[in-house]
Amino acid sequence: MNIETTIANQRTFYQSHQTKDIAYRKQALRTLRKAIRNYQKAIEEALYKDLHKSSTEAFMSEIGLVLEELTFQLRHIDDFSKPCRRKTPLVHFPSVSFVVPQPYGVVLIMAPWNYPFQLCLEPTIGAIAAGNTVVIKPSAYAPHTAHVIKEMIEAYFPSEYITVVEGGREENLQLLNQRFDYIFFTGGTQVGKLVLEKASQNLTPVSLELGGKSPCIVDESANIKRAAKRIVFGKLLNAGQTCVAPDYILVHRSIKDELICYMHDEIQKALGDDPIHHPDYPRIINEKHFDRLCAYLHQGTICCGGRMNRERLQIEPTIMEVSNLHAKIMQEEIFGPILPVVTYDSLQEAIHFIHSKEHPLALYLFTTNREHEKKVLKECSFGGGCINDTIIHLASSYMGFGGVGKSGMGAYHGYDSFLTFSHMRSIVKKSNLIDLPFRYYPYKKWKEQLMRKVMR
């Protein structure tokens, strides 16, 4: 595939204005929904080959979320696309003001390997709904899923409208050296910086969905047993390879032992005594990440888990007590099934520790104390999160999902996806019936006095 030619063809197709037709966009979304349903089995098999995801987890965390987003956009696209009236200042009388969404044009979507189907298709849905053409770049680390996505898109869409570019770093750089009208990137901070640098050369707007160390606070008032169950769910999903997985726990000292005991029980209930050989337990994506995770196992006291199988690229769900807060496990995003536990004596101490790090993508608080809830929400900056649960805030088309600071910029899902891939044009339509003279030359004292009364 010649990348320059592909982008040129997409730009020509966009300039034909077909994608600006709402009926055309709706038909494209319906076609995509049909394609996913027809390829569902192949998608599930690809996710199993790449990450050892069960069909249940593949549907729950990838395919099902994409289908929900398609349904949401089809249901609301007419309303999202309408001009929106705004108030008009008195100085513009007589006129009306409104905002009209306009697609950016040719959009690049770069997806990661951890949710290789969902994180390719969810932003693509927003880009289609907003009226853009799309170049999709899946991760080379999940090659089976990337190939199925390419095969599916080619079977249902012309390449000048939506196309998939497979490959690794070389293809990434080739794409980033082109001029796009918008770039949407999900992945790590280092590559995110490169994307931002390349985009700046063409002043291309970007969304960066990154990551970070997402804390989980459990205070002394929490329902400990339920907290343990929901924390374990959030950490076991995709073997912890989730950008919003609980990265570490800050737990009040008085309930630490009880929480660890309950979490151990929940892991056993979920995966039995030998999680590595459980048929539904995902694997680590490659040896590089496996070795990185194994190095963390020596940086604290293992409470449960800790076994590994290099041949299967699997690590048991592991809970560790960590006292050295300067260890790498407490400085780097873990992105795996290892969960450090750190104790605190006062909530302010926990908040201070969170403040010592970059703003996380997610924060989770388990509490029944309303004052603690208010304090954490007031004093901590983070992309999004949950109170008394984990992960589920991202599985909604009714709220935007995104980071803040080094955990990302921009948001998507639902209406936020439509906004992300649209330029909101502000229009003032002026009447020809009256033309008030005070703004025109020559300036007179009475004109100035009138303006000073009106414009204040």
Tab-separated table of C-alpha atoms in Angstrom:
chain	number	residue	atom	x	y	z
A	1	MET	CA	0.000	0.000	0.000
A	2	ASN	CA	1.274	3.467	-0.919
A	3	ILE	CA	0.386	5.558	2.107
A	4	GLU	CA	0.692	8.919	0.354
A	5	THR	CA	-1.621	7.791	-2.457
A	6	THR	CA	-4.137	6.375	0.021
A	7	ILE	CA	-4.324	9.658	1.934
A	8	ALA	CA	-4.572	11.666	-1.284
A	9	ASN	CA	-7.460	9.453	-2.430
A	10	GLN	CA	-9.197	9.916	0.910
A	11	ARG	CA	-8.811	13.685	0.691
A	12	THR	CA	-10.298	13.689	-2.802
A	13	PHE	CA	-13.205	11.553	-1.631
A	14	TYR	CA	-13.808	13.803	1.369
A	15	GLN	CA	-13.869	16.841	-0.908
A	16	SER	CA	-16.691	15.193	-2.876
A	17	HIS	CA	-18.823	15.993	0.238
A	18	GLN	CA	-20.483	12.560	0.309
A	19	THR	CA	-19.474	11.960	3.924
A	20	LYS	CA	-21.189	15.183	5.001
A	21	ASP	CA	-24.569	13.692	4.152
A	22	ILE	CA	-26.169	12.407	7.366
A	23	ALA	CA	-27.907	9.568	5.512
A	24	TYR	CA	-24.531	8.449	4.130
A	25	ARG	CA	-22.999	8.405	7.621
A	26	LYS	CA	-25.909	6.447	9.062
A	27	GLN	CA	-25.662	3.871	6.304
A	28	ALA	CA	-21.920	3.550	6.965
A	29	LEU	CA	-22.578	2.922	10.669
A	30	ARG	CA	-25.202	0.290	9.825
A	31	THR	CA	-22.743	-1.344	7.412
A	32	LEU	CA	-20.079	-1.411	10.103
A	33	ARG	CA	-22.515	-3.020	12.540
A	34	LYS	CA	-23.371	-5.672	9.941
A	35	ALA	CA	-19.681	-6.285	9.275
A	36	ILE	CA	-18.892	-6.781	12.966
A	37	ARG	CA	-21.745	-9.231	13.421
A	38	ASN	CA	-20.647	-11.214	10.375
A	39	TYR	CA	-17.013	-11.255	11.521
A	40	GLN	CA	-17.720	-11.749	15.227
A	41	LYS	CA	-16.421	-15.311	15.356
A	42	ALA	CA	-13.240	-14.355	13.510
A	43	ILE	CA	-12.712	-11.384	15.843
A	44	GLU	CA	-13.093	-13.593	18.930
A	45	GLU	CA	-10.623	-16.130	17.524
A	46	ALA	CA	-8.111	-13.369	16.736
A	47	LEU	CA	-8.371	-11.921	20.250
A	48	TYR	CA	-7.786	-15.390	21.679
A	49	LYS	CA	-4.682	-15.869	19.539
A	50	ASP	CA	-3.267	-12.459	20.430
A	51	LEU	CA	-4.139	-12.219	24.127
A	52	HIS	CA	-5.764	-15.538	25.117
A	53	LYS	CA	-9.056	-13.686	25.732
A	54	SER	CA	-12.089	-15.868	26.246
A	55	SER	CA	-15.122	-15.267	24.034
A	56	THR	CA	-16.957	-13.878	27.086
A	57	GLU	CA	-14.266	-11.321	27.861
A	58	ALA	CA	-13.823	-10.533	24.165
A	59	PHE	CA	-17.505	-9.663	23.867
A	60	MET	CA	-17.833	-7.906	27.238
A	61	SER	CA	-14.782	-5.683	26.924
A	62	GLU	CA	-14.426	-5.269	23.155
A	63	ILE	CA	-17.117	-6.345	20.689
A	64	GLY	CA	-20.119	-5.560	22.902
A	65	LEU	CA	-18.857	-2.063	23.732
A	66	VAL	CA	-18.341	-1.308	20.037
A	67	LEU	CA	-21.867	-2.503	19.161
A	68	GLU	CA	-23.307	-0.365	21.970
A	69	GLU	CA	-21.453	2.684	20.675
A	70	LEU	CA	-22.775	2.043	17.153
A	71	THR	CA	-26.335	1.845	18.462
A	72	PHE	CA	-25.867	5.058	20.454
A	73	GLN	CA	-24.488	7.023	17.491
A	74	LEU	CA	-27.239	5.799	15.149
A	75	ARG	CA	-29.854	6.806	17.690
A	76	HIS	CA	-28.468	10.308	18.264
A	77	ILE	CA	-26.610	11.342	15.102
A	78	ASP	CA	-29.514	13.424	13.775
A	79	ASP	CA	-29.600	15.501	16.964
A	80	PHE	CA	-25.824	15.761	17.204
A	81	SER	CA	-25.616	17.080	13.628
A	82	LYS	CA	-28.214	19.831	13.931
A	83	PRO	CA	-27.196	23.485	14.131
A	84	CYS	CA	-27.420	24.626	17.733
A	85	ARG	CA	-28.853	28.088	18.458
A	86	ARG	CA	-26.902	30.467	20.679
A	87	LYS	CA	-27.839	33.780	22.237
A	88	THR	CA	-26.856	36.889	20.284
A	89	PRO	CA	-25.390	40.017	21.942
A	90	LEU	CA	-27.484	43.153	21.667
A	91	VAL	CA	-24.735	44.890	19.669
A	92	HIS	CA	-25.351	42.418	16.805
A	93	PHE	CA	-29.061	43.210	16.566
A	94	PRO	CA	-30.804	42.153	14.393
A	95	SER	CA	-29.212	38.727	13.830
A	96	VAL	CA	-29.248	35.101	14.937
A	97	SER	CA	-26.298	32.991	16.124
A	98	PHE	CA	-25.766	29.267	15.822
A	99	VAL	CA	-23.047	26.608	15.965
A	100	VAL	CA	-22.724	24.028	13.175
A	101	PRO	CA	-20.618	20.835	13.484
A	102	GLN	CA	-18.218	20.381	10.572
A	103	PRO	CA	-16.064	17.249	10.031
A	104	TYR	CA	-12.314	17.793	10.092
A	105	GLY	CA	-11.587	15.749	6.954
A	106	VAL	CA	-9.056	12.915	6.821
A	107	VAL	CA	-8.546	11.349	10.261
A	108	LEU	CA	-5.787	9.010	11.499
A	109	ILE	CA	-6.653	6.595	14.321
A	110	MET	CA	-3.726	4.814	15.959
A	111	ALA	CA	-4.706	1.992	18.327
A	112	PRO	CA	-2.809	-0.054	20.947
A	113	TRP	CA	-2.535	-3.804	21.463
A	114	ASN	CA	-4.308	-4.313	24.787
A	115	TYR	CA	-7.863	-3.879	23.458
A	116	PRO	CA	-6.949	-4.124	19.792
A	117	PHE	CA	-10.493	-4.333	18.434
A	118	GLN	CA	-12.365	-1.949	20.706
A	119	LEU	CA	-9.731	0.792	20.640
A	120	CYS	CA	-9.590	0.675	16.832
A	121	LEU	CA	-13.327	0.738	16.259
A	122	GLU	CA	-14.755	2.988	19.005
A	123	PRO	CA	-12.958	6.132	17.802
A	124	THR	CA	-13.616	5.087	14.195
A	125	ILE	CA	-17.357	5.148	14.928
A	126	GLY	CA	-17.078	8.719	16.193
A	127	ALA	CA	-15.060	9.766	13.156
A	128	ILE	CA	-17.636	8.231	10.773
A	129	ALA	CA	-20.568	9.775	12.656
A	130	ALA	CA	-18.945	13.191	12.427
A	131	GLY	CA	-18.458	12.835	8.646
A	132	ASN	CA	-14.736	12.170	8.218
A	133	THR	CA	-12.765	9.664	6.176
A	134	VAL	CA	-10.603	7.362	8.288
A	135	VAL	CA	-7.177	5.720	8.198
A	136	ILE	CA	-6.913	3.063	10.910
A	137	LYS	CA	-3.515	1.901	12.194
A	138	PRO	CA	-3.867	-1.163	14.481
A	139	SER	CA	-1.025	-2.329	16.703
A	140	ALA	CA	1.534	-4.749	15.272
A	141	TYR	CA	1.672	-6.441	18.696
A	142	ALA	CA	-1.809	-7.900	18.079
A	143	PRO	CA	-1.332	-9.064	14.470
A	144	HIS	CA	-4.254	-11.509	14.250
A	145	THR	CA	-6.773	-8.875	15.339
A	146	ALA	CA	-5.178	-6.268	13.075
A	147	HIS	CA	-5.491	-8.613	10.094
A	148	VAL	CA	-9.158	-9.404	10.802
A	149	ILE	CA	-9.965	-5.690	11.115
A	150	LYS	CA	-8.237	-5.020	7.781
A	151	GLU	CA	-10.042	-7.908	6.083
A	152	MET	CA	-13.413	-6.789	7.495
A	153	ILE	CA	-13.013	-3.133	6.523
A	154	GLU	CA	-11.825	-3.990	3.011
A	155	ALA	CA	-14.814	-6.287	2.521
A	156	TYR	CA	-17.364	-3.574	3.373
A	157	PHE	CA	-15.845	-0.138	2.663
A	158	PRO	CA	-13.927	1.490	-0.200
A	159	SER	CA	-10.348	2.391	0.752
A	160	GLU	CA	-10.912	6.047	-0.142
A	161	TYR	CA	-13.434	6.173	2.728
A	162	ILE	CA	-12.025	3.851	5.405
A	163	THR	CA	-8.757	1.961	5.169
A	164	VAL	CA	-6.525	-0.072	7.476
A	165	VAL	CA	-2.721	0.130	7.433
A	166	GLU	CA	-0.973	-2.844	9.024
A	167	GLY	CA	2.650	-2.829	10.125
A	168	GLY	CA	4.947	-1.607	12.883
A	169	ARG	CA	7.174	1.371	13.624
A	170	GLU	CA	8.095	2.049	10.004
A	171	GLU	CA	4.445	2.345	8.989
A	172	ASN	CA	3.712	4.455	12.069
A	173	LEU	CA	6.413	6.932	11.088
A	174	GLN	CA	5.294	7.001	7.465
A	175	LEU	CA	1.777	7.843	8.582
A	176	LEU	CA	2.895	10.480	11.083
A	177	ASN	CA	4.971	12.187	8.390
A	178	GLN	CA	1.786	12.791	6.371
A	179	ARG	CA	-0.624	15.661	6.852
A	180	PHE	CA	-3.885	14.619	8.468
A	181	ASP	CA	-6.740	16.832	9.584
A	182	TYR	CA	-7.008	15.077	12.960
A	183	ILE	CA	-4.998	12.397	14.787
A	184	PHE	CA	-6.448	10.185	17.492
A	185	PHE	CA	-3.833	8.163	19.387
A	186	THR	CA	-4.222	5.592	22.152
A	187	GLY	CA	-1.080	4.164	23.695
A	188	GLY	CA	1.959	4.933	25.848
A	189	THR	CA	3.314	8.318	26.864
A	190	GLN	CA	6.583	8.078	24.916
A	191	VAL	CA	4.883	7.367	21.587
A	192	GLY	CA	2.239	9.950	22.490
A	193	LYS	CA	4.976	12.586	22.688
A	194	LEU	CA	6.195	11.580	19.217
A	195	VAL	CA	2.642	11.823	17.841
A	196	LEU	CA	2.263	15.311	19.337
A	197	GLU	CA	5.637	16.396	17.940
A	198	LYS	CA	4.813	15.145	14.435
A	199	ALA	CA	1.316	16.646	14.548
A	200	SER	CA	2.729	20.028	15.539
A	201	GLN	CA	4.644	20.231	12.248
A	202	ASN	CA	1.314	20.511	10.409
A	203	LEU	CA	-0.601	22.131	13.302
A	204	THR	CA	-2.830	19.053	13.319
A	205	PRO	CA	-5.205	18.776	16.298
A	206	VAL	CA	-4.849	15.580	18.329
A	207	SER	CA	-6.457	13.469	21.013
A	208	LEU	CA	-4.061	11.493	23.179
A	209	GLU	CA	-5.463	8.652	25.263
A	210	LEU	CA	-2.517	7.622	27.403
A	211	GLY	CA	-2.326	6.050	30.858
A	212	GLY	CA	-0.551	6.373	34.189
A	213	LYS	CA	-0.678	4.928	37.684
A	214	SER	CA	-4.363	4.812	38.572
A	215	PRO	CA	-4.768	4.666	42.378
A	216	CYS	CA	-7.439	2.828	44.314
A	217	ILE	CA	-8.214	4.220	47.779
A	218	VAL	CA	-9.975	1.993	50.305
A	219	ASP	CA	-10.850	3.799	53.536
A	220	GLU	CA	-11.880	2.350	56.872
A	221	SER	CA	-15.609	2.912	56.194
A	222	ALA	CA	-15.670	0.854	52.970
A	223	ASN	CA	-17.638	-2.337	52.404
A	224	ILE	CA	-14.416	-4.351	52.381
A	225	LYS	CA	-15.741	-7.598	50.939
A	226	ARG	CA	-17.467	-5.873	48.028
A	227	ALA	CA	-14.488	-3.589	47.473
A	228	ALA	CA	-12.234	-6.643	47.189
A	229	LYS	CA	-14.519	-8.263	44.614
A	230	ARG	CA	-14.701	-5.154	42.433
A	231	ILE	CA	-11.001	-4.360	42.677
A	232	VAL	CA	-10.105	-7.914	41.656
A	233	PHE	CA	-12.522	-7.688	38.707
A	234	GLY	CA	-10.837	-4.487	37.521
A	235	LYS	CA	-7.359	-5.952	37.886
A	236	LEU	CA	-8.050	-9.367	36.334
A	237	LEU	CA	-9.654	-7.949	33.204
A	238	ASN	CA	-7.203	-8.619	30.357
A	239	ALA	CA	-4.679	-9.770	32.997
A	240	GLY	CA	-4.292	-6.192	34.186
A	241	GLN	CA	-3.314	-4.925	30.727
A	242	THR	CA	-5.872	-2.140	30.884
A	243	CYS	CA	-5.048	1.573	30.892
A	244	VAL	CA	-7.567	2.187	33.694
A	245	ALA	CA	-6.842	-0.934	35.756
A	246	PRO	CA	-6.246	-0.258	39.475
A	247	ASP	CA	-2.481	0.223	39.465
A	248	TYR	CA	-1.967	0.246	43.240
A	249	ILE	CA	-4.084	0.270	46.395
A	250	LEU	CA	-3.901	2.850	49.165
A	251	VAL	CA	-5.667	1.213	52.103
A	252	HIS	CA	-6.231	2.391	55.660
A	253	ARG	CA	-3.890	0.486	57.955
A	254	SER	CA	-6.728	-0.809	60.138
A	255	ILE	CA	-8.328	-2.837	57.314
A	256	LYS	CA	-5.291	-3.802	55.221
A	257	ASP	CA	-5.095	-7.455	56.289
A	258	GLU	CA	-8.824	-7.982	55.883
A	259	LEU	CA	-8.837	-6.456	52.399
A	260	ILE	CA	-5.902	-8.607	51.245
A	261	CYS	CA	-7.597	-11.729	52.603
A	262	TYR	CA	-10.826	-10.973	50.750
A	263	MET	CA	-8.965	-10.173	47.516
A	264	HIS	CA	-7.127	-13.501	47.744
A	265	ASP	CA	-10.472	-15.253	48.162
A	266	GLU	CA	-11.916	-13.447	45.129
A	267	ILE	CA	-8.962	-14.448	42.948
A	268	GLN	CA	-9.443	-18.083	43.948
A	269	LYS	CA	-13.180	-17.900	43.252
A	270	ALA	CA	-12.483	-16.436	39.818
A	271	LEU	CA	-9.573	-18.579	38.646
A	272	GLY	CA	-9.084	-21.426	41.143
A	273	ASP	CA	-5.802	-22.573	42.657
A	274	ASP	CA	-3.936	-22.594	39.330
A	275	PRO	CA	-4.834	-19.399	37.438
A	276	ILE	CA	-2.077	-19.875	34.866
A	277	HIS	CA	-3.809	-22.948	33.453
A	278	HIS	CA	-7.327	-21.530	33.655
A	279	PRO	CA	-8.777	-21.549	30.116
A	280	ASP	CA	-10.177	-17.999	30.416
A	281	TYR	CA	-7.133	-16.258	31.899
A	282	PRO	CA	-5.457	-13.893	29.377
A	283	ARG	CA	-1.717	-13.858	28.738
A	284	ILE	CA	0.901	-11.113	28.655
A	285	ILE	CA	1.242	-9.715	25.152
A	286	ASN	CA	4.943	-10.570	24.576
A	287	GLU	CA	8.233	-11.573	26.228
A	288	LYS	CA	9.401	-7.978	26.628
A	289	HIS	CA	6.424	-7.080	28.784
A	290	PHE	CA	6.546	-10.451	30.559
A	291	ASP	CA	10.166	-9.827	31.634
A	292	ARG	CA	9.337	-6.268	32.700
A	293	LEU	CA	6.523	-7.519	34.923
A	294	CYS	CA	8.589	-10.349	36.415
A	295	ALA	CA	11.155	-7.784	37.601
A	296	TYR	CA	8.467	-6.131	39.747
A	297	LEU	CA	7.907	-9.329	41.737
A	298	HIS	CA	11.098	-8.726	43.753
A	299	GLN	CA	10.132	-5.215	44.873
A	300	GLY	CA	7.776	-6.079	47.709
A	301	THR	CA	6.390	-8.841	49.903
A	302	ILE	CA	4.159	-11.226	47.967
A	303	CYS	CA	0.910	-11.933	49.822
A	304	CYS	CA	-0.564	-14.248	47.189
A	305	GLY	CA	0.273	-15.350	43.666
A	306	GLY	CA	3.687	-14.714	42.205
A	307	ARG	CA	4.044	-17.824	40.046
A	308	MET	CA	4.765	-17.415	36.338
A	309	ASN	CA	5.041	-19.461	33.163
A	310	ARG	CA	7.328	-18.034	30.501
A	311	GLU	CA	6.249	-20.519	27.853
A	312	ARG	CA	2.608	-19.468	28.252
A	313	LEU	CA	3.518	-15.797	28.927
A	314	GLN	CA	1.294	-15.831	31.999
A	315	ILE	CA	1.746	-14.464	35.511
A	316	GLU	CA	-0.552	-15.333	38.382
A	317	PRO	CA	-2.647	-12.490	39.798
A	318	THR	CA	-0.284	-11.216	42.483
A	319	ILE	CA	-0.936	-9.044	45.530
A	320	MET	CA	2.149	-7.453	47.103
A	321	GLU	CA	2.764	-5.295	50.130
A	322	VAL	CA	5.156	-2.524	49.168
A	323	SER	CA	6.987	-0.344	51.684
A	324	ASN	CA	9.595	1.254	49.400
A	325	LEU	CA	7.601	3.949	47.650
A	326	HIS	CA	10.609	4.787	45.453
A	327	ALA	CA	10.760	1.284	43.918
A	328	LYS	CA	10.064	1.034	40.183
A	329	ILE	CA	6.765	-0.747	40.822
A	330	MET	CA	5.531	2.453	42.501
A	331	GLN	CA	6.964	4.763	39.835
A	332	GLU	CA	6.038	3.053	36.541
A	333	GLU	CA	2.645	2.026	35.184
A	334	ILE	CA	2.418	-1.722	35.875
A	335	PHE	CA	0.065	-2.804	33.083
A	336	GLY	CA	-0.165	-6.384	34.290
A	337	PRO	CA	-1.704	-8.655	36.963
A	338	ILE	CA	0.427	-7.348	39.859
A	339	LEU	CA	-1.261	-5.208	42.512
A	340	PRO	CA	0.855	-3.369	45.120
A	341	VAL	CA	-0.762	-2.507	48.450
A	342	VAL	CA	0.363	0.544	50.421
A	343	THR	CA	-1.046	1.486	53.828
A	344	TYR	CA	-1.932	4.955	55.066
A	345	ASP	CA	-3.003	6.335	58.437
A	346	SER	CA	-4.958	9.394	57.308
A	347	LEU	CA	-6.809	10.182	54.110
A	348	GLN	CA	-4.732	13.329	53.694
A	349	GLU	CA	-1.618	11.147	53.646
A	350	ALA	CA	-3.098	9.096	50.775
A	351	ILE	CA	-4.070	12.242	48.868
A	352	HIS	CA	-0.588	13.687	49.373
A	353	PHE	CA	0.926	10.533	47.840
A	354	ILE	CA	-1.361	10.824	44.798
A	355	HIS	CA	-0.368	14.486	44.454
A	356	SER	CA	3.293	13.440	44.361
A	357	LYS	CA	2.680	11.729	41.011
A	358	GLU	CA	1.374	12.834	37.619
A	359	HIS	CA	-2.396	13.083	37.178
A	360	PRO	CA	-3.704	9.522	36.663
A	361	LEU	CA	-6.108	8.417	33.951
A	362	ALA	CA	-8.439	6.935	36.586
A	363	LEU	CA	-9.004	7.025	40.343
A	364	TYR	CA	-11.129	4.649	42.393
A	365	LEU	CA	-12.432	5.365	45.877
A	366	PHE	CA	-14.128	2.827	48.126
A	367	THR	CA	-15.919	4.558	50.979
A	368	THR	CA	-19.276	5.111	52.660
A	369	ASN	CA	-18.063	8.380	54.182
A	370	ARG	CA	-19.569	11.304	52.250
A	371	GLU	CA	-16.971	13.735	53.578
A	372	HIS	CA	-14.148	11.506	52.351
A	373	GLU	CA	-15.852	11.285	48.962
A	374	LYS	CA	-16.146	15.075	48.707
A	375	LYS	CA	-12.558	15.588	49.817
A	376	VAL	CA	-11.062	13.194	47.255
A	377	LEU	CA	-13.159	14.561	44.385
A	378	LYS	CA	-12.251	18.134	45.345
A	379	GLU	CA	-8.530	17.667	45.889
A	380	CYS	CA	-7.462	15.005	43.352
A	381	SER	CA	-7.116	15.587	39.605
A	382	PHE	CA	-7.667	12.565	37.344
A	383	GLY	CA	-9.247	11.661	34.019
A	384	GLY	CA	-12.294	9.828	35.388
A	385	GLY	CA	-13.140	7.064	37.791
A	386	CYS	CA	-15.595	5.364	40.106
A	387	ILE	CA	-16.785	5.517	43.672
A	388	ASN	CA	-17.201	1.998	45.082
A	389	ASP	CA	-16.284	0.272	41.813
A	390	THR	CA	-13.563	0.058	39.161
A	391	ILE	CA	-13.339	0.259	35.361
A	392	ILE	CA	-17.071	0.666	34.592
A	393	HIS	CA	-16.991	4.439	34.003
A	394	LEU	CA	-15.435	3.872	30.569
A	395	ALA	CA	-18.223	1.502	29.470
A	396	SER	CA	-20.748	4.273	28.852
A	397	SER	CA	-21.705	6.221	25.757
A	398	TYR	CA	-23.342	8.841	27.993
A	399	MET	CA	-20.042	10.162	29.417
A	400	GLY	CA	-16.778	11.170	27.830
A	401	PHE	CA	-13.635	9.169	28.548
A	402	GLY	CA	-10.181	10.713	28.551
A	403	GLY	CA	-7.185	11.784	30.578
A	404	VAL	CA	-5.774	14.980	32.025
A	405	GLY	CA	-2.179	16.193	32.059
A	406	LYS	CA	0.240	13.372	31.260
A	407	SER	CA	-2.582	10.804	31.195
A	408	GLY	CA	-3.915	12.350	27.993
A	409	MET	CA	-5.869	15.112	26.309
A	410	GLY	CA	-9.296	15.060	24.710
A	411	ALA	CA	-12.214	12.709	25.319
A	412	TYR	CA	-14.446	10.346	23.388
A	413	HIS	CA	-17.458	7.981	23.661
A	414	GLY	CA	-20.969	9.049	22.713
A	415	TYR	CA	-21.478	12.768	22.126
A	416	ASP	CA	-17.864	13.442	23.121
A	417	SER	CA	-16.721	11.281	20.182
A	418	PHE	CA	-18.876	13.299	17.811
A	419	LEU	CA	-17.454	16.537	19.239
A	420	THR	CA	-13.870	15.263	19.114
A	421	PHE	CA	-14.054	14.611	15.375
A	422	SER	CA	-16.027	17.780	14.573
A	423	HIS	CA	-15.037	21.408	14.323
A	424	MET	CA	-17.842	23.450	15.882
A	425	ARG	CA	-18.249	26.425	13.559
A	426	SER	CA	-19.773	29.594	15.003
A	427	ILE	CA	-22.049	31.481	12.601
A	428	VAL	CA	-23.822	34.831	12.928
A	429	LYS	CA	-26.566	35.460	10.363
A	430	LYS	CA	-27.256	39.162	10.109
A	431	SER	CA	-30.502	40.685	8.882
A	432	ASN	CA	-30.464	43.013	5.866
A	433	LEU	CA	-33.516	44.927	7.085
A	434	ILE	CA	-31.684	47.211	9.522
A	435	ASP	CA	-28.050	48.326	9.639
A	436	LEU	CA	-27.199	50.226	12.813
A	437	PRO	CA	-24.610	52.926	12.020
A	438	PHE	CA	-22.619	53.262	15.252
A	439	ARG	CA	-19.841	50.770	14.299
A	440	TYR	CA	-18.981	52.531	11.023
A	441	TYR	CA	-16.678	55.409	10.243
A	442	PRO	CA	-16.700	58.267	10.839
A	443	TYR	CA	-16.643	57.793	14.620
A	444	LYS	CA	-18.723	60.303	16.531
A	445	LYS	CA	-19.041	61.015	20.217
A	446	TRP	CA	-22.675	59.857	20.296
A	447	LYS	CA	-21.658	56.532	18.733
A	448	GLU	CA	-18.997	56.010	21.416
A	449	GLN	CA	-21.463	56.854	24.183
A	450	LEU	CA	-24.003	54.405	22.771
A	451	MET	CA	-21.413	51.630	22.541
A	452	ARG	CA	-20.298	52.246	26.114
A	453	LYS	CA	-23.872	51.825	27.320
A	454	VAL	CA	-24.495	48.638	25.339
A	455	MET	CA	-21.108	46.880	25.582
A	456	ARG	CA	-20.588	46.327	29.295
